[in-house]
Coordinates of C-alpha atoms in Angstrom, one line a residue:
Chain A
M1 CA 0.0 0.0 0.0
A2 CA 1.1 3.6 -0.7
R3 CA 1.2 4.7 2.9
G4 CA 4.2 4.9 5.3
R5 CA 4.5 2.5 8.1
R6 CA 3.5 5.0 10.9
P7 CA 1.3 8.0 10.8
G8 CA 4.1 10.4 12.0
N9 CA 3.9 14.2 11.9
Q10 CA 1.8 15.1 8.9
D11 CA 3.7 18.3 8.0
T12 CA 7.0 16.5 8.1
R13 CA 5.7 13.5 6.1
E14 CA 4.5 16.0 3.4
A15 CA 7.7 17.8 3.3
V16 CA 9.6 14.6 2.8
L17 CA 7.2 13.4 0.1
A18 CA 7.5 16.7 -1.7
A19 CA 11.3 16.6 -1.5
A20 CA 11.2 13.0 -2.6
R21 CA 9.2 13.9 -5.7
E22 CA 11.7 16.6 -6.7
V23 CA 14.7 14.5 -6.1
F24 CA 13.3 11.4 -7.8
A25 CA 12.1 13.4 -10.8
D26 CA 15.5 15.2 -11.0
K27 CA 17.9 12.3 -10.5
G28 CA 15.8 9.3 -11.4
Y29 CA 15.3 6.4 -9.1
D30 CA 18.8 5.1 -9.1
G31 CA 20.4 8.5 -8.8
A32 CA 18.2 9.6 -5.9
S33 CA 19.4 8.9 -2.4
I34 CA 17.6 9.0 1.0
R35 CA 20.4 11.3 2.1
A36 CA 19.8 13.8 -0.6
I37 CA 16.0 13.7 0.0
A38 CA 16.5 14.2 3.7
A39 CA 18.8 17.2 2.9
A40 CA 16.2 18.7 0.6
A41 CA 13.4 18.2 3.2
G42 CA 15.7 19.4 6.1
V43 CA 15.2 16.2 8.2
D44 CA 17.5 13.5 9.3
P45 CA 17.8 10.4 7.0
A46 CA 16.8 8.1 9.9
L47 CA 13.5 9.9 10.2
I48 CA 12.7 9.1 6.5
H49 CA 13.6 5.4 7.1
H50 CA 11.4 5.5 10.2
Y51 CA 8.4 7.1 8.4
F52 CA 8.6 5.4 5.0
G53 CA 10.9 2.3 5.2
T54 CA 13.0 1.6 2.2
K55 CA 13.8 3.9 -0.7
E56 CA 11.3 2.0 -2.9
Q57 CA 8.6 2.3 -0.3
L58 CA 9.3 6.1 -0.2
F59 CA 9.2 6.3 -3.9
V60 CA 5.8 4.4 -4.1
A61 CA 4.4 6.8 -1.5
A62 CA 5.7 9.9 -3.2
L63 CA 4.2 8.7 -6.5
R64 CA 0.9 7.9 -4.7
S65 CA 1.1 4.5 -6.3
P66 CA -1.6 2.1 -4.9
V67 CA 0.8 -0.8 -5.5
N68 CA 4.3 -1.6 -4.5
P69 CA 6.2 -3.3 -7.3
A70 CA 7.8 -5.5 -4.8
D71 CA 4.3 -6.9 -3.9
V72 CA 3.3 -7.9 -7.5
L73 CA 6.5 -8.6 -9.4
P74 CA 7.2 -12.1 -7.9
G75 CA 3.8 -13.2 -9.4
V76 CA 4.8 -11.9 -12.8
I77 CA 8.4 -13.1 -12.8
N78 CA 7.9 -16.6 -11.3
G79 CA 6.8 -19.2 -13.8
D80 CA 7.2 -20.2 -17.5
P81 CA 9.3 -17.6 -19.3
D82 CA 7.3 -18.1 -22.4
R83 CA 4.2 -16.8 -20.6
L84 CA 5.8 -13.8 -19.0
G85 CA 3.8 -11.4 -21.3
E86 CA 0.5 -13.0 -20.2
R87 CA 1.4 -12.9 -16.5
L88 CA 2.4 -9.2 -16.9
I89 CA -0.9 -8.3 -18.5
R90 CA -2.9 -10.4 -16.1
T91 CA -1.3 -8.7 -13.0
L92 CA -1.8 -5.2 -14.6
L93 CA -5.5 -6.0 -15.1
Q94 CA -5.8 -7.4 -11.5
V95 CA -4.6 -4.0 -10.2
W96 CA -6.6 -1.8 -12.5
D97 CA -9.8 -3.8 -12.3
S98 CA -9.6 -3.7 -8.4
P99 CA -10.5 -0.8 -6.1
A100 CA -6.8 0.2 -6.5
G101 CA -7.6 1.1 -10.1
G102 CA -9.1 4.4 -9.1
A103 CA -5.9 5.5 -7.4
A104 CA -3.9 4.2 -10.2
A105 CA -5.9 6.4 -12.6
A106 CA -5.4 9.3 -10.4
M107 CA -1.7 8.7 -10.4
V108 CA -1.6 8.6 -14.2
R109 CA -3.8 11.7 -14.5
S110 CA -1.5 13.7 -12.2
A111 CA 1.4 12.8 -14.5
V112 CA -0.4 14.2 -17.5
T113 CA -0.6 17.7 -15.9
N114 CA 2.5 17.7 -13.7
D115 CA 5.9 17.3 -15.1
T116 CA 7.5 16.1 -11.9
M117 CA 4.9 13.3 -11.5
A118 CA 5.4 12.5 -15.2
R119 CA 9.1 11.8 -14.7
M120 CA 8.4 9.9 -11.5
L121 CA 5.8 7.7 -13.3
R122 CA 8.2 7.1 -16.2
E123 CA 10.9 6.0 -13.7
F124 CA 8.3 3.8 -12.0
I125 CA 7.1 2.1 -15.1
L126 CA 10.4 1.7 -16.9
K127 CA 12.9 1.2 -14.1
R128 CA 10.9 -0.4 -11.3
L129 CA 8.6 -2.6 -13.3
I130 CA 9.6 -3.2 -17.0
T131 CA 13.3 -3.4 -16.4
R132 CA 12.9 -6.0 -13.7
V133 CA 10.6 -8.1 -16.0
L134 CA 13.1 -7.8 -18.8
A135 CA 16.0 -8.9 -16.6
E136 CA 14.3 -12.3 -16.5
V137 CA 14.5 -13.0 -20.2
V138 CA 16.8 -10.5 -22.0
S139 CA 20.5 -11.3 -21.7
D140 CA 21.8 -8.6 -24.1
P141 CA 21.6 -5.2 -22.4
A142 CA 21.8 -3.5 -25.8
E143 CA 18.4 -4.9 -26.5
A144 CA 16.8 -4.0 -23.3
G145 CA 16.0 -0.4 -24.2
V146 CA 14.0 -1.1 -27.4
R147 CA 12.2 -4.1 -25.8
G148 CA 11.4 -2.2 -22.7
T149 CA 10.1 0.9 -24.5
L150 CA 8.0 -1.3 -26.8
V151 CA 6.4 -3.0 -23.8
A152 CA 5.7 0.5 -22.5
T153 CA 3.8 1.4 -25.6
Q154 CA 1.4 -1.5 -25.3
I155 CA 0.9 -1.0 -21.6
A156 CA 0.4 2.7 -21.8
G157 CA -2.1 2.3 -24.7
L158 CA -4.1 -0.4 -23.0
I159 CA -4.4 1.6 -19.8
M160 CA -5.4 4.7 -21.8
I161 CA -8.1 3.0 -24.0
R162 CA -9.5 0.5 -21.4
Y163 CA -9.3 2.5 -18.1
L164 CA -8.9 6.2 -18.8
I165 CA -10.9 6.8 -22.0
K166 CA -12.9 3.6 -21.4
V167 CA -13.6 2.8 -25.1
E168 CA -15.9 -0.1 -25.6
P169 CA -15.9 -3.0 -26.1
L170 CA -12.4 -3.2 -24.7
A171 CA -13.3 -1.4 -21.5
S172 CA -15.8 -4.2 -20.5
A173 CA -14.0 -7.1 -22.1
P174 CA -13.3 -9.9 -19.6
A175 CA -9.8 -9.8 -18.2
E176 CA -8.8 -13.2 -19.5
Q177 CA -9.8 -12.2 -23.0
V178 CA -7.5 -9.2 -22.8
V179 CA -4.8 -11.4 -21.4
A180 CA -5.1 -13.7 -24.4
L181 CA -5.1 -10.9 -26.9
V182 CA -2.4 -8.6 -25.5
G183 CA -0.2 -11.1 -23.6
P184 CA 1.4 -12.4 -26.8
T185 CA 2.2 -8.9 -27.9
I186 CA 4.1 -8.3 -24.7
Q187 CA 5.8 -11.7 -25.1
R188 CA 6.9 -10.9 -28.6
Y189 CA 8.4 -7.5 -27.4
L190 CA 10.2 -9.3 -24.6
T191 CA 11.6 -12.4 -26.4
G192 CA 10.8 -12.2 -30.1
A193 CA 13.4 -11.6 -32.8
L194 CA 14.5 -7.9 -33.0
P195 CA 14.7 -6.8 -36.6
T196 CA 17.6 -4.5 -37.4
A197 CA 17.0 -1.1 -38.8
Chain B
M1 CA -4.3 20.0 -44.9
A2 CA -6.3 21.3 -41.9
R3 CA -7.4 24.6 -43.4
G4 CA -10.6 25.4 -45.3
R5 CA -10.6 26.0 -49.0
R6 CA -11.0 29.8 -48.8
P7 CA -10.0 32.3 -46.2
G8 CA -13.5 33.6 -45.7
N9 CA -14.7 35.8 -42.8
Q10 CA -12.5 34.9 -39.8
D11 CA -15.2 35.4 -37.1
T12 CA -17.7 33.3 -39.1
R13 CA -15.2 30.6 -39.7
E14 CA -14.3 30.4 -36.0
A15 CA -18.0 30.3 -35.1
V16 CA -18.6 27.4 -37.4
L17 CA -15.5 25.5 -36.1
A18 CA -16.7 26.0 -32.5
A19 CA -20.2 24.8 -33.4
A20 CA -18.7 21.9 -35.3
R21 CA -16.6 20.8 -32.3
E22 CA -19.7 20.9 -30.0
V23 CA -21.9 18.9 -32.4
F24 CA -19.2 16.4 -33.4
A25 CA -18.3 15.7 -29.8
D26 CA -22.0 15.5 -28.9
K27 CA -23.4 13.3 -31.7
G28 CA -20.3 11.6 -33.0
Y29 CA -19.1 11.9 -36.6
D30 CA -22.0 9.9 -38.2
G31 CA -24.7 11.6 -36.1
A32 CA -23.5 15.1 -36.8
S33 CA -24.9 16.9 -39.8
I34 CA -23.8 20.1 -41.6
R35 CA -27.4 21.3 -41.2
A36 CA -27.2 20.9 -37.4
I37 CA -23.8 22.5 -37.2
A38 CA -25.1 25.4 -39.3
A39 CA -28.0 25.8 -37.0
A40 CA -25.7 25.9 -34.0
A41 CA -23.5 28.5 -35.6
G42 CA -26.4 30.6 -36.9
V43 CA -25.3 30.4 -40.5
D44 CA -26.5 28.9 -43.8
P45 CA -25.4 25.3 -44.5
A46 CA -24.3 26.4 -48.0
L47 CA -21.9 28.8 -46.3
I48 CA -20.2 25.9 -44.5
H49 CA -19.8 23.9 -47.6
H50 CA -18.4 27.0 -49.3
Y51 CA -15.8 27.6 -46.5
F52 CA -14.9 24.0 -45.6
G53 CA -16.0 21.7 -48.3
T54 CA -17.2 18.2 -47.1
K55 CA -18.3 17.2 -43.7
E56 CA -15.0 15.3 -43.4
Q57 CA -13.0 18.4 -44.3
L58 CA -14.9 20.4 -41.7
F59 CA -14.3 17.7 -39.1
V60 CA -10.5 17.7 -39.9
A61 CA -10.4 21.5 -39.6
A62 CA -12.4 21.5 -36.3
L63 CA -10.0 18.9 -34.8
R64 CA -7.0 20.9 -36.1
S65 CA -5.7 17.7 -37.6
P66 CA -2.7 18.2 -39.8
V67 CA -3.9 15.3 -42.0
N68 CA -7.1 14.4 -43.7
P69 CA -7.7 10.6 -43.5
A70 CA -8.8 10.7 -47.2
D71 CA -5.3 11.7 -48.2
V72 CA -3.5 9.0 -46.4
L73 CA -5.9 6.1 -46.1
P74 CA -5.5 4.9 -49.8
G75 CA -1.8 4.3 -49.2
V76 CA -2.6 2.2 -46.1
I77 CA -5.5 0.2 -47.6
N78 CA -4.1 -0.6 -51.1
G79 CA -1.8 -3.5 -51.2
D80 CA -1.2 -7.0 -49.7
P81 CA -3.8 -7.4 -46.9
D82 CA -1.3 -9.4 -44.9
R83 CA 0.9 -6.2 -44.6
L84 CA -1.9 -3.9 -43.7
G85 CA -0.5 -3.5 -40.2
E86 CA 2.9 -2.5 -41.5
R87 CA 1.5 0.0 -43.9
L88 CA -0.7 1.6 -41.1
I89 CA 2.3 2.0 -38.8
R90 CA 4.5 3.2 -41.7
T91 CA 1.9 5.9 -42.6
L92 CA 1.5 6.9 -39.0
L93 CA 5.2 7.4 -38.6
Q94 CA 5.5 9.3 -41.8
V95 CA 3.0 11.9 -40.5
W96 CA 4.4 12.1 -37.0
D97 CA 8.1 12.2 -38.1
S98 CA 7.2 15.0 -40.6
P99 CA 6.7 18.7 -39.8
A100 CA 3.0 17.8 -39.4
G101 CA 4.0 15.9 -36.3
G102 CA 4.1 19.1 -34.2
A103 CA 0.5 19.9 -35.1
A104 CA -0.5 16.3 -34.4
A105 CA 1.1 16.5 -31.0
A106 CA -0.8 19.7 -30.3
M107 CA -4.0 18.0 -31.3
V108 CA -3.5 15.1 -28.9
R109 CA -2.5 17.4 -26.1
S110 CA -5.6 19.5 -26.5
A111 CA -7.6 16.3 -26.2
V112 CA -6.0 15.6 -22.8
T113 CA -7.2 18.7 -21.3
N114 CA -10.4 19.3 -23.2
D115 CA -13.2 16.8 -23.1
T116 CA -14.8 18.1 -26.4
M117 CA -11.6 17.7 -28.3
A118 CA -11.0 14.3 -26.6
R119 CA -14.3 13.0 -27.9
M120 CA -13.5 14.5 -31.3
L121 CA -10.2 12.7 -31.4
R122 CA -11.8 9.4 -30.3
E123 CA -14.2 9.7 -33.2
F124 CA -11.4 10.6 -35.6
I125 CA -9.1 7.7 -34.6
L126 CA -11.8 5.1 -34.3
K127 CA -14.3 6.0 -36.9
R128 CA -12.4 7.8 -39.6
L129 CA -9.2 5.9 -39.4
I130 CA -9.3 2.4 -37.8
T131 CA -12.8 1.5 -38.8
R132 CA -12.0 2.1 -42.4
V133 CA -8.8 0.0 -42.2
L134 CA -10.7 -2.7 -40.5
A135 CA -13.3 -2.8 -43.2
E136 CA -10.7 -4.0 -45.6
V137 CA -10.0 -7.2 -43.7
V138 CA -12.7 -7.9 -41.0
S139 CA -15.9 -9.5 -42.4
D140 CA -17.6 -10.2 -39.1
P141 CA -19.0 -6.8 -37.6
A142 CA -19.1 -8.4 -34.2
E143 CA -15.4 -8.6 -34.2
A144 CA -14.6 -5.1 -35.4
G145 CA -15.1 -3.5 -32.0
V146 CA -12.5 -5.5 -30.1
R147 CA -10.1 -5.5 -33.1
G148 CA -10.4 -1.8 -33.5
T149 CA -9.9 -0.9 -29.9
L150 CA -6.9 -3.2 -29.7
V151 CA -5.4 -1.4 -32.6
A152 CA -6.1 1.8 -30.9
T153 CA -4.2 0.6 -27.7
Q154 CA -1.1 0.0 -29.7
I155 CA -1.3 3.2 -31.8
A156 CA -2.1 5.4 -28.7
G157 CA 0.8 3.9 -26.7
L158 CA 3.2 4.2 -29.6
I159 CA 2.4 7.9 -30.0
M160 CA 2.6 8.6 -26.4
I161 CA 6.1 6.9 -25.8
R162 CA 7.7 7.9 -29.0
Y163 CA 6.3 11.3 -29.7
L164 CA 4.8 12.8 -26.6
I165 CA 7.0 11.6 -23.7
K166 CA 9.9 10.8 -26.1
V167 CA 11.4 7.8 -24.3
E168 CA 14.7 6.6 -25.7
P169 CA 15.7 4.6 -27.5
L170 CA 12.2 4.2 -29.2
A171 CA 12.0 8.0 -29.7
S172 CA 15.0 7.9 -32.0
A173 CA 14.6 4.4 -33.5
P174 CA 14.6 4.4 -37.3
A175 CA 11.0 4.4 -38.7
E176 CA 11.6 1.1 -40.6
Q177 CA 12.7 -0.6 -37.4
V178 CA 9.5 0.6 -35.6
V179 CA 7.5 -0.6 -38.6
A180 CA 9.1 -4.1 -38.4
L181 CA 8.5 -4.3 -34.6
V182 CA 5.0 -2.9 -34.3
G183 CA 3.5 -3.6 -37.7
P184 CA 3.0 -7.4 -36.8
T185 CA 1.2 -6.4 -33.6
I186 CA -1.3 -4.3 -35.6
Q187 CA -1.6 -7.1 -38.2
R188 CA -2.4 -9.7 -35.5
Y189 CA -5.1 -7.4 -34.0
L190 CA -6.6 -6.9 -37.5
T191 CA -6.6 -10.4 -38.7
G192 CA -5.2 -12.8 -36.0
A193 CA -7.4 -15.4 -34.3
L194 CA -9.6 -13.9 -31.6
P195 CA -9.6 -15.9 -28.4
T196 CA -13.1 -16.2 -26.8
A197 CA -13.4 -15.1 -23.1

């Protein structure tokens, strides 16, 4: 869940989250440190750990993501590598079709109008989700970029058409039908042959 | 091109375009008539034909689309039906990689913040573009909805990642590489087997 481990002082929490958004958006997930965020918020790094836990948990809270990748990724990654695409889409639909879908939609909408949140969301999707799925099946790092951004195109478009614009009949199509239709696309982007230019 | 055939009186033109946006967004492309738009704008229908030409030309002008589907669709539709997906993506990239791409991006951005433009754009993409491509290869109308919205997911996501957010390496990938990668996805959505739920 996208809340810290303890309620804590509300003003301090908000100051930390605001600083985290700036630093994550500026430096990316990997480049951001709890120490830098603490400095930007004017608090002790230990306080951030105390309120939010790990760097990833802080990131998830700052993004207002209803889901922590650490909670859902094992279910995507574990299993037949030839069905990774299916499992990715199935997990995506489980989150978005659940009550958490409303919060996920709010997260995406805030990224449309706010550049800091847009950069956070891009880091989240590419670095925290897709890169970790790719690591399971792509051995050549030179291929990871194209494969990862192709996966991102299909996921972003599916979320837009099914959940944000809600275009029928896809918006009401049963999840397993969508998994069967879109899963193979993801699989091909993950493990299919890459044509050269 | 997204301009009318003659300059005309600027205020009248703008009044007609504003009325056209409202009526197209409200009734959809098929339900909107030049007569209803003329009534909403308080002008004679003949004046609209004189300024803008056909209903489709008026629609394109109201949406501020840099491209009229009638100009690009023949190049997509004509040819081997098994390579329809490739031709669709190639044509899409030709428009977005050209100077018209800036106007296309502005059109999409206006749809994000303006509900009327959003409904216009949805009509444009689904009814004026995808439906006409589908008509070439889909004989069962019950399948057209799912196929068309699936195509829309891949197109919308590709535009978002390559042209609006500009995520590398996809943003700078050569067009023919993108055609080779994404074309088969479109083809499968157009003509592949449809799993039942």
